[in-house]
Coordinates of C-alpha atoms in Angstrom, one line a residue:
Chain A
X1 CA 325.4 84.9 174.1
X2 CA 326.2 81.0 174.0
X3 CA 329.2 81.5 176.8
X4 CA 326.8 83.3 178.8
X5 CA 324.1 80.4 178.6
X6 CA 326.9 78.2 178.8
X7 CA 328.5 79.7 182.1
X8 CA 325.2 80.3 183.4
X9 CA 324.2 76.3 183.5
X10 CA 327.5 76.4 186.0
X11 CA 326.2 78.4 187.9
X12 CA 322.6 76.9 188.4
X13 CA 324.5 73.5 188.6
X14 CA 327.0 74.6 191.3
X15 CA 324.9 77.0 193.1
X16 CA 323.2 74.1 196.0
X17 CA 326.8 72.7 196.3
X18 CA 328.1 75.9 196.7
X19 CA 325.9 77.0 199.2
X20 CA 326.7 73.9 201.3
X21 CA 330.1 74.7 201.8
X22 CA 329.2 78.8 202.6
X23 CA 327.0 77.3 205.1
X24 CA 330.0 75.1 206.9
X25 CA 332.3 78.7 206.2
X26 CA 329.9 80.7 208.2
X27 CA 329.0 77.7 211.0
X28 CA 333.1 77.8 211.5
X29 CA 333.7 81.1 211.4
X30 CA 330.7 82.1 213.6
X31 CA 331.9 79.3 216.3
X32 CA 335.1 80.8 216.2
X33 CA 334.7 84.3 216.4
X34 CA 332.1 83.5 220.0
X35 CA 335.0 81.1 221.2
X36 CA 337.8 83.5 220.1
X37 CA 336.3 86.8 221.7
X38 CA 335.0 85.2 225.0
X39 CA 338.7 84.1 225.1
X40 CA 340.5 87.3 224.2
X41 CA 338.1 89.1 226.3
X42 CA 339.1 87.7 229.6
X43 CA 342.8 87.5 228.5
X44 CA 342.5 91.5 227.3
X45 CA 340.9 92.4 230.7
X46 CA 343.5 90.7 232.8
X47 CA 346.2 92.6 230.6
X48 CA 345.0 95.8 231.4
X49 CA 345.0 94.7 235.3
X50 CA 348.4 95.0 235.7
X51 CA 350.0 92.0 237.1
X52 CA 353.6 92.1 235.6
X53 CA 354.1 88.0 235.6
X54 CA 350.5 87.3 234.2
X55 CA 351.1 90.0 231.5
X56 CA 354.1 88.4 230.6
X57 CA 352.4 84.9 230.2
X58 CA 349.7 86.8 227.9
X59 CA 352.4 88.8 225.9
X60 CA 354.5 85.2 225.0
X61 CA 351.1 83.5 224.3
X62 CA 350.3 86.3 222.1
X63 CA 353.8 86.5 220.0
X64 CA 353.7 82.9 219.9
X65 CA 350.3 82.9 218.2
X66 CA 351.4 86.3 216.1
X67 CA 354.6 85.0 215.0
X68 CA 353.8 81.9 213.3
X69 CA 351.7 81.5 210.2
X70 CA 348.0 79.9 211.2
X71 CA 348.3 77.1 208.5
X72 CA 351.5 75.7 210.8
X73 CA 349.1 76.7 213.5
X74 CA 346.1 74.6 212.5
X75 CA 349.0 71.7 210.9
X76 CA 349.9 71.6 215.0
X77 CA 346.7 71.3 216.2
X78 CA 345.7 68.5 214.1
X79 CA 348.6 67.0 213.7
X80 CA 351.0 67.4 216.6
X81 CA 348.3 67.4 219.3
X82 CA 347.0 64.1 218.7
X83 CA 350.2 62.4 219.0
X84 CA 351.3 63.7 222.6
X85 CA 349.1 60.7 223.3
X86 CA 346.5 62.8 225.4
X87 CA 343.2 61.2 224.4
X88 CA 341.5 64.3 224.2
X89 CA 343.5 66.4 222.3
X90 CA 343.1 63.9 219.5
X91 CA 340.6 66.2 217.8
X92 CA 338.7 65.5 214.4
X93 CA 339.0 67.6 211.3
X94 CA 336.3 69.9 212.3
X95 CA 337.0 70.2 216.3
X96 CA 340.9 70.6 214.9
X97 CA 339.8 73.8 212.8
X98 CA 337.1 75.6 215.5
X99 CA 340.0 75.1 218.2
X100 CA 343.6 76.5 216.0
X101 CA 340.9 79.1 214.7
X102 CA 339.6 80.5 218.4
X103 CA 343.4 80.5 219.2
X104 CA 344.0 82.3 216.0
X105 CA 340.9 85.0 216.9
X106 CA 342.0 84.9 220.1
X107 CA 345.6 86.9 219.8
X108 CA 344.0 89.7 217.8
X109 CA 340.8 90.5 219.7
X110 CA 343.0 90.0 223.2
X111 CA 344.9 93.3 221.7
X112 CA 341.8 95.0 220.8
X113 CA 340.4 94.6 223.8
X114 CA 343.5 96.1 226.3
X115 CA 344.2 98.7 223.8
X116 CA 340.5 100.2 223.9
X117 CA 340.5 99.8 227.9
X118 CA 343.5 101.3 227.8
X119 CA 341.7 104.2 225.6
X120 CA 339.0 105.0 227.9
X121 CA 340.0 108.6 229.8
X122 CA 342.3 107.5 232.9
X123 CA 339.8 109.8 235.0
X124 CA 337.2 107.5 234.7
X125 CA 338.4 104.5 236.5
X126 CA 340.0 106.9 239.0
X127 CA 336.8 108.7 239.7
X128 CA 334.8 105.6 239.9
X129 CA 337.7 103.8 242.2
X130 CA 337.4 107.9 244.4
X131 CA 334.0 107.2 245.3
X132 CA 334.8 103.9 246.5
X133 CA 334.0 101.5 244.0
X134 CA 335.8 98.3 244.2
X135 CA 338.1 97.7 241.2
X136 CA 336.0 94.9 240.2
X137 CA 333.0 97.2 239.9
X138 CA 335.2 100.0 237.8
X139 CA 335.7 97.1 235.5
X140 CA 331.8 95.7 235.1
X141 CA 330.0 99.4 235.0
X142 CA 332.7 102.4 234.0
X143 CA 335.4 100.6 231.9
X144 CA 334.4 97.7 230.4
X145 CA 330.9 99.1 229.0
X146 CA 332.9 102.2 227.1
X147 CA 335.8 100.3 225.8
X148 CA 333.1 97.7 224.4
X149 CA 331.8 100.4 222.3
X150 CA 335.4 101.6 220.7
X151 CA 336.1 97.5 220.3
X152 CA 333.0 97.1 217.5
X153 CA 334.9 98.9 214.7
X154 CA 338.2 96.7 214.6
X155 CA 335.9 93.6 215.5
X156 CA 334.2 93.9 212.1
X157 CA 337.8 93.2 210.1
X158 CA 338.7 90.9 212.5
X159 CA 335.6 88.9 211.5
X160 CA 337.1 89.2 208.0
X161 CA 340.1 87.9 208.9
X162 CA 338.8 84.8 210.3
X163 CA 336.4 84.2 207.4
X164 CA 339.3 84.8 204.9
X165 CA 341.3 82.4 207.3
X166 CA 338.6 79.6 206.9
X167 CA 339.8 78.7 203.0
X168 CA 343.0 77.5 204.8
X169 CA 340.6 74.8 206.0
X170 CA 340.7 73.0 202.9
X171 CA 343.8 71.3 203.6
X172 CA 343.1 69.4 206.0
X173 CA 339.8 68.5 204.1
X174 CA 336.8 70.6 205.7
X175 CA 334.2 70.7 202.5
X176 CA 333.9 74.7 203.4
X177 CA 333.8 77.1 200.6
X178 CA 337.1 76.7 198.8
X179 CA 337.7 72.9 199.0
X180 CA 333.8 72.4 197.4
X181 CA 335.3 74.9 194.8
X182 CA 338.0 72.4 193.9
X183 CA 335.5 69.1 194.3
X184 CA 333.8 71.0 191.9
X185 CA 337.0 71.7 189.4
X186 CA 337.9 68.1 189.4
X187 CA 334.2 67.4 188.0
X188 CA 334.3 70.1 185.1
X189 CA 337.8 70.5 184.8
X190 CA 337.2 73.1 181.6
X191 CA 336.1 76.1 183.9
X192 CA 338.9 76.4 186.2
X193 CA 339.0 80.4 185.8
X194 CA 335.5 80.5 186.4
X195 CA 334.7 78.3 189.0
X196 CA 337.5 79.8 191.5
X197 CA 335.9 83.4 189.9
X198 CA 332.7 82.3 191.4
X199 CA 334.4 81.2 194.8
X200 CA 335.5 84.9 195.0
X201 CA 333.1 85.8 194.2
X202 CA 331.3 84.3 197.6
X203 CA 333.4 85.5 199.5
X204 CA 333.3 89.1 198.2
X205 CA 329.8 89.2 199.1
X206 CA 330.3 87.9 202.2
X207 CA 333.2 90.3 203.8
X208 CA 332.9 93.4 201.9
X209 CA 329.7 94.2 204.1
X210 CA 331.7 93.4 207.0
X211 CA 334.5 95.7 205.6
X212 CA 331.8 98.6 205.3
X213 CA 330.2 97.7 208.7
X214 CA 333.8 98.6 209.7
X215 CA 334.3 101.8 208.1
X216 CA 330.8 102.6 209.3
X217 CA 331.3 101.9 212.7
X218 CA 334.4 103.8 212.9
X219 CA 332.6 106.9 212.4
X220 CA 330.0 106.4 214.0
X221 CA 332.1 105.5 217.4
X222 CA 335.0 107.0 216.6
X223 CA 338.9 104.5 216.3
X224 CA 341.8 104.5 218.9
X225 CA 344.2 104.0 216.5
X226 CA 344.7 99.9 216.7
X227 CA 344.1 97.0 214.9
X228 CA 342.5 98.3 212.1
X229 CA 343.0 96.2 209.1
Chain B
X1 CA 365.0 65.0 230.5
X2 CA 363.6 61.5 229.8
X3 CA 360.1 63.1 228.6
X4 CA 361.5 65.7 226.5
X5 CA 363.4 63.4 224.4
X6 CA 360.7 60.9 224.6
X7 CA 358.5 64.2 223.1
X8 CA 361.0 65.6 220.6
X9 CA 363.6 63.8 218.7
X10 CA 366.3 65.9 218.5
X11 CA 369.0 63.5 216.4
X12 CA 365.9 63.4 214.1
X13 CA 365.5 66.9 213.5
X14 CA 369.8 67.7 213.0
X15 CA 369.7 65.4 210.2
X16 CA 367.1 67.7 208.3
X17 CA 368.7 70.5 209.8
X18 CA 370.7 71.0 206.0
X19 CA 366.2 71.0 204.5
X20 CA 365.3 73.5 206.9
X21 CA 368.2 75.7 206.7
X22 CA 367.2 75.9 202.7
X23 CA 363.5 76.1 203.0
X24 CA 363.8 79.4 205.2
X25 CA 366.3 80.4 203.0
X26 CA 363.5 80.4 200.3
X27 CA 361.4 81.8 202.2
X28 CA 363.6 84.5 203.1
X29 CA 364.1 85.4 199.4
X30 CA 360.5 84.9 198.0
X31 CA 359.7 87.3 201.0
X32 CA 362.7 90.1 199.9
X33 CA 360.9 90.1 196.5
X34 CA 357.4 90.2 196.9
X35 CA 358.1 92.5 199.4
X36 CA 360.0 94.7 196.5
X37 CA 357.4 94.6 193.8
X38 CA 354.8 95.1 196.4
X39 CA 356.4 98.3 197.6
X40 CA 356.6 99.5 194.0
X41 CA 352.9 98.1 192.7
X42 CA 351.7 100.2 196.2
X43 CA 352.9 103.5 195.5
X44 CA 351.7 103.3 192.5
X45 CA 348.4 102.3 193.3
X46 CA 348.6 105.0 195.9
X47 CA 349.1 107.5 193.9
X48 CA 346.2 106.0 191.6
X49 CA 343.7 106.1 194.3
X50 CA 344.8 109.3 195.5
X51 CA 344.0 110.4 191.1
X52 CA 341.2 113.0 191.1
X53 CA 340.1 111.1 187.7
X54 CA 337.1 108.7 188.5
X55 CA 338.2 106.4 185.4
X56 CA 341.6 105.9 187.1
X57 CA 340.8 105.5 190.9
X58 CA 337.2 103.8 190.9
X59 CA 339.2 100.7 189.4
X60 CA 342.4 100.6 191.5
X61 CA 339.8 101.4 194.7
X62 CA 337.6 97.9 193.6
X63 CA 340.8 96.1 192.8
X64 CA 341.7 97.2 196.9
X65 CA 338.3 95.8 197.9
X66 CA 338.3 92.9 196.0
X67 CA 341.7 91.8 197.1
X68 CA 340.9 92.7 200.9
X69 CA 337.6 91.1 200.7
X70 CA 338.8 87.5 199.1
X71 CA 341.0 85.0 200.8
X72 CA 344.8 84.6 200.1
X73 CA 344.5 81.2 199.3
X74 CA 342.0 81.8 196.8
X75 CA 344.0 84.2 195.3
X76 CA 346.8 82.0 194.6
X77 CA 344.1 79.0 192.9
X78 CA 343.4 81.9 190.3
X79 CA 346.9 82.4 189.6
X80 CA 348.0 79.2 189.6
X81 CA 345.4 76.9 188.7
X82 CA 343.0 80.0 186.6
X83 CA 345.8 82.2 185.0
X84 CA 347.1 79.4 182.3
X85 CA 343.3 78.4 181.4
X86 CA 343.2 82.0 179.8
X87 CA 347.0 82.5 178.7
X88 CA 347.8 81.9 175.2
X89 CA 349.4 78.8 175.0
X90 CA 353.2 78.3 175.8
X91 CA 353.4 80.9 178.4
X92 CA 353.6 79.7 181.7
X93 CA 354.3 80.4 185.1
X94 CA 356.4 77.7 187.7
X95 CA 354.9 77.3 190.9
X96 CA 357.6 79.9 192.3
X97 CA 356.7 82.6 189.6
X98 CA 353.0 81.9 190.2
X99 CA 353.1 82.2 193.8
X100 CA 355.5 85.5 193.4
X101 CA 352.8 86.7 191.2
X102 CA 349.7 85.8 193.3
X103 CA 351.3 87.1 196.5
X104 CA 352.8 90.7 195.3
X105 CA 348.9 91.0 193.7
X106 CA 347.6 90.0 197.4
X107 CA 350.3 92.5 199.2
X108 CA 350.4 95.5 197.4
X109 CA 346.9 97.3 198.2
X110 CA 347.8 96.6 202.0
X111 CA 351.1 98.5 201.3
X112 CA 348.8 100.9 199.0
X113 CA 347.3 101.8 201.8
X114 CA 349.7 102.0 204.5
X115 CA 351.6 104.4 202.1
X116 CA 348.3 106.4 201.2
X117 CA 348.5 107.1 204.9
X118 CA 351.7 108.2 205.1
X119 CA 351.4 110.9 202.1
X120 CA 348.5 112.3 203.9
X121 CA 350.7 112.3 207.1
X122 CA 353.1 114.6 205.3
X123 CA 352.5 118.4 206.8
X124 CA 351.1 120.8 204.1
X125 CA 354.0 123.2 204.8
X126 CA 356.6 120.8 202.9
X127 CA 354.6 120.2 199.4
X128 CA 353.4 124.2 200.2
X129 CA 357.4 125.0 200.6
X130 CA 358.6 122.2 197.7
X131 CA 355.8 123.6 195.1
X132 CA 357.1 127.3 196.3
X133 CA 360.9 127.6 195.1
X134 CA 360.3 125.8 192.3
X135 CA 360.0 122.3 191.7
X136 CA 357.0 120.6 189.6
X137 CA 354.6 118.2 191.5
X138 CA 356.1 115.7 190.0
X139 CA 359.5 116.3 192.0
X140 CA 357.5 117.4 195.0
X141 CA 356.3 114.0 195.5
X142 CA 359.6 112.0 194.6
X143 CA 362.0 113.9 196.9
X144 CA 359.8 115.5 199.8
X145 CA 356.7 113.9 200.1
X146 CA 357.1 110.1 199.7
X147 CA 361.0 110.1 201.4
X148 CA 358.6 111.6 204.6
X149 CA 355.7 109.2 203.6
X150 CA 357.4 106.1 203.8
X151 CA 359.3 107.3 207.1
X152 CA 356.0 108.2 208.8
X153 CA 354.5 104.7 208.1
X154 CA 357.3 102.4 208.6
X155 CA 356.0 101.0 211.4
X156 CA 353.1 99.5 209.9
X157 CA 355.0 98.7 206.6
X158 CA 357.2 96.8 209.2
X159 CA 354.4 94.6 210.4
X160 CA 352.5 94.2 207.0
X161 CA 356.5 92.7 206.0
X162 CA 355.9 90.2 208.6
X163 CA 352.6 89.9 207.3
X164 CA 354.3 89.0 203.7
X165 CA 356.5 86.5 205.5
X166 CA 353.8 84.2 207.2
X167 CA 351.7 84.7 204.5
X168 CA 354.5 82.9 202.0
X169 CA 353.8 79.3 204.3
X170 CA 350.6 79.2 202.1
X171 CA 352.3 78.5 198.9
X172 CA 353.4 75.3 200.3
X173 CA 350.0 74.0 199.2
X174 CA 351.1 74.7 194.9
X175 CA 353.9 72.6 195.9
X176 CA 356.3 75.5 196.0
X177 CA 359.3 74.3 198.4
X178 CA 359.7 76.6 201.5
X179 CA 360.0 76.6 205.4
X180 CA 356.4 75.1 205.9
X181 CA 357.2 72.9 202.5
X182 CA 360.8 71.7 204.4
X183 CA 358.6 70.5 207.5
X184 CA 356.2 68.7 204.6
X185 CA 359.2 67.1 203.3
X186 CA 360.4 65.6 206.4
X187 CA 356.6 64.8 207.7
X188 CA 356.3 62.6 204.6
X189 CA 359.7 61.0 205.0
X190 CA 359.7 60.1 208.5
X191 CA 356.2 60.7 209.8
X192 CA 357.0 62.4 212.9
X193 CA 354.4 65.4 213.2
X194 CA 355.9 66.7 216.6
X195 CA 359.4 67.2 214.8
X196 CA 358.2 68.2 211.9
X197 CA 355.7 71.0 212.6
X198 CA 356.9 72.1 215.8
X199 CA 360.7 72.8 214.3
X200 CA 358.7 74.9 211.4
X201 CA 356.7 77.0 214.3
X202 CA 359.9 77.7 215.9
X203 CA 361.7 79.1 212.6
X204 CA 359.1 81.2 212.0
X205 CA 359.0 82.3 215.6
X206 CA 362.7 82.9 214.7
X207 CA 362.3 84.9 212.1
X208 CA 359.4 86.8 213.9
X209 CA 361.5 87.9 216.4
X210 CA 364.3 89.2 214.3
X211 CA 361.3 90.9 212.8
X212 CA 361.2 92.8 216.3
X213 CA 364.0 93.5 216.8
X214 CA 364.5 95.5 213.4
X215 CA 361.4 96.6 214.1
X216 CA 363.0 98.2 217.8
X217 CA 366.1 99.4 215.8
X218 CA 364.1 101.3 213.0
X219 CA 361.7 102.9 215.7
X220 CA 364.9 104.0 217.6
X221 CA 366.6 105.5 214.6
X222 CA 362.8 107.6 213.5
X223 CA 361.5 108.1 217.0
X224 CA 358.3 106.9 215.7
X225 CA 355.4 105.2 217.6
X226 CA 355.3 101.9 218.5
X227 CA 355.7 98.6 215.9
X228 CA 352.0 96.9 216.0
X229 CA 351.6 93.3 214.6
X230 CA 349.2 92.8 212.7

């Protein structure tokens, strides 16, 4: 009984502090995910248009983004950036991680997006192009409102992704969930097990709806057989 | 060429060319062996969740969730930092073991799953066949069913490997010495971010794209569909 008094005092202590870096977790990853899809939306779209030399400029910027490990990614961007000497692209801590995190979103929901154009019945663009729309207007009203629909399943683990991607923050000393975890180890340094427990448990509650919104949505608009994580 | 050696110093870099060559060395191997145990730990969890006995898959299917819905990073604190608080005394883990540890734990429900996938991928008409001249369900599922399983998914397994090998530049924050801990190294000595972090980008990249090209050779060899990374 006296560990669970005990434990619970932590918790009542920790919870405001706690909450204050879920809060900056949330702000980030919300930011990022709006930048990251408005990004890999356009850059999907224009995949799927079929220009062989723009497709290639997507395809490197997407392996270089895929290839490399986002914490060299964000080290770049905060690091590396600011000394080309560019005054703008000397970014603070908290630009630093909205900017290498959009990037980061970026690469997967650019994939999501041209594979569920790609998914939507070839008949339909060709019908719509038939009766003479322009290719612009097969884009805004036949493609682009169907393939949105097949894109909400795999969006919902991509927001995971970038919410599980936000505790590499820390290192470069953004006070967002994880890194208030460890202010708060170094001030009750006894409950090391519990306090990263609690961290967990945080984020548990935060992504596993996500997770199920994902599952959800997969029956309820069916999958095309990408990104799902 | 003025600007590019004005950007990148490449005398600079040569001289930690002997750091870099070990760190993606350790990389390499930490890699080989997480991505052993993992393999192992996820067939058996497959088989677990794929249990008809509530008291053996309701765990292993929360221990999926849990791991899926948690960050890596957070992960490795509880190994690292949480493990020893609640290990008797005089056991404990290096930085290296701790990170194999925390990472094989983080890996294995993806491969779980990928390999769940694949024994449901196997046609009926095999186990049907295997079960029929003879052999038990235990040698059904070690000579017909996961040989085809692990065929049908190695694709995916391919890119959750590359996964595994991006996902090892996080131990650099225990300290463990890797590619992204070689670039540390020489950042602290000489304080040149371009050379530093750029040369570990394009190691990885390296690595990456002899990821691919396995990746095309496998795919080749099994017909299969095409390699997505994830």
């Amino acid at each position: 009984m006296e560990w669970i008094a005990d434990k619970w005092d932590i918790v009542v202590q920790l919870y405001p502090f706690m909450l204050k870096g879920l809060w900056l977790t949330f702000q980030i990853s919300i930011i990022s995910i709006a930048i990251g899809s408005i990004i890999g939306f356009v850059l999907g779209v224009a995949k799927t248009a079929g220009s062989r030399l723009l497709n290639g400029f997507i395809n490197l910027y997407l392996h270089l983004l895929r290839g490399s490990p986002y914490l060299v990614q964000l080290y770049i961007v905060y690091f590396v950036l600011p000394s080309t000497g560019i005054a703008w692209l000397s970014f603070d801590s908290y630009t630093a991680a909205i900017v290498s995190l959009s990037l980061y979103t970026s690469s997967y929901v650019t994939e999501i997006v041209a594979a569920a154009i790609h998914a939507v019945p070839s008949g339909q663009a060709e019908a719509a192009r038939s009766v003479g729309m322009s290719k612009f207007r097969t884009y805004q009203h036949i493609l682009v409102p169907q393939a949105l629909k097949l894109t909400i399943p795999p969006m919902a683990s991509i927001y995971v992704i970038v919410i599980k991607s936000t505790a590499v923050l820390s290192v470069i000393g953004i006070s967002e969930l994880t890194r208030q975890g460890e202010v708060a180890i170094m001030r009750m340094p006894g409950d090391i097990m519990f306090i990263y427990s609690l961290i967990a448990l945080f984020y548990f509650i935060y992504c596993y709806p996500m997770l199920r919104l994902s599952k959800w949505a997969e029956g309820r608009f069916g999958t095309f057989g990408g990104g799902d994580r | 060429m003025m600007w590019l050696q004005n950007f990148f110093n490449f005398r600079l870099v040569s001289e930690y060319a002997g750091v870099f060559a070990e760190g993606i060395w350790q990389t390499l191997w930490i890699s080989a062996v997480c991505l052993a145990l993992s393999l192992v730990l996820g067939t058996v969890l497959a088989l677990a969740r794929m249990s008809k006995n509530p008291l053996l898959w309701r765990p292993v299917a929360g221990y999926i969730q849990f791991i899926r819905s948690t960050p890596l990073l957070v992960q490795i604190y509880l190994v690292y930092y949480g493990l020893p608080t609640i290990m008797p005394s005089g056991m404990l883990f290096d930085e290296v073991q701790s990170g194999i540890i925390a990472l094989t734990l983080h890996t294995s429900p993806y491969m779980g799953e990928i390999i769940r996938a694949g024994i449901g991928s196997v046609a009926r008409g095999q186990i049907e066949g295997a079960l029929s001249v003879g052999m038990t369900p235990r040698q059904t599922m070690r000579y017909i069913t996961l040989p085809q399983a692990i065929a049908n998914v190695m694709p995916p397994l391919l890119g959750q490997t590359a996964v595994l090998i991006k996902d090892t530049s996080l131990l650099s924050i225990i300290a463990v010495f890797e590619l992204l801990g070689a670039g540390l190294l020489m950042f602290s000595e000489t304080v040149v971010a371009t050379e530093s972090y750029v040369t570990v980008a394009v190691c990885y990249l390296g690595i990456y794209a002899m990821m691919l090209v396995l990746s095309g050779i496998v795919q080749n060899r099994l017909g299969g569909s095409a390699w997505q990374a994830n």
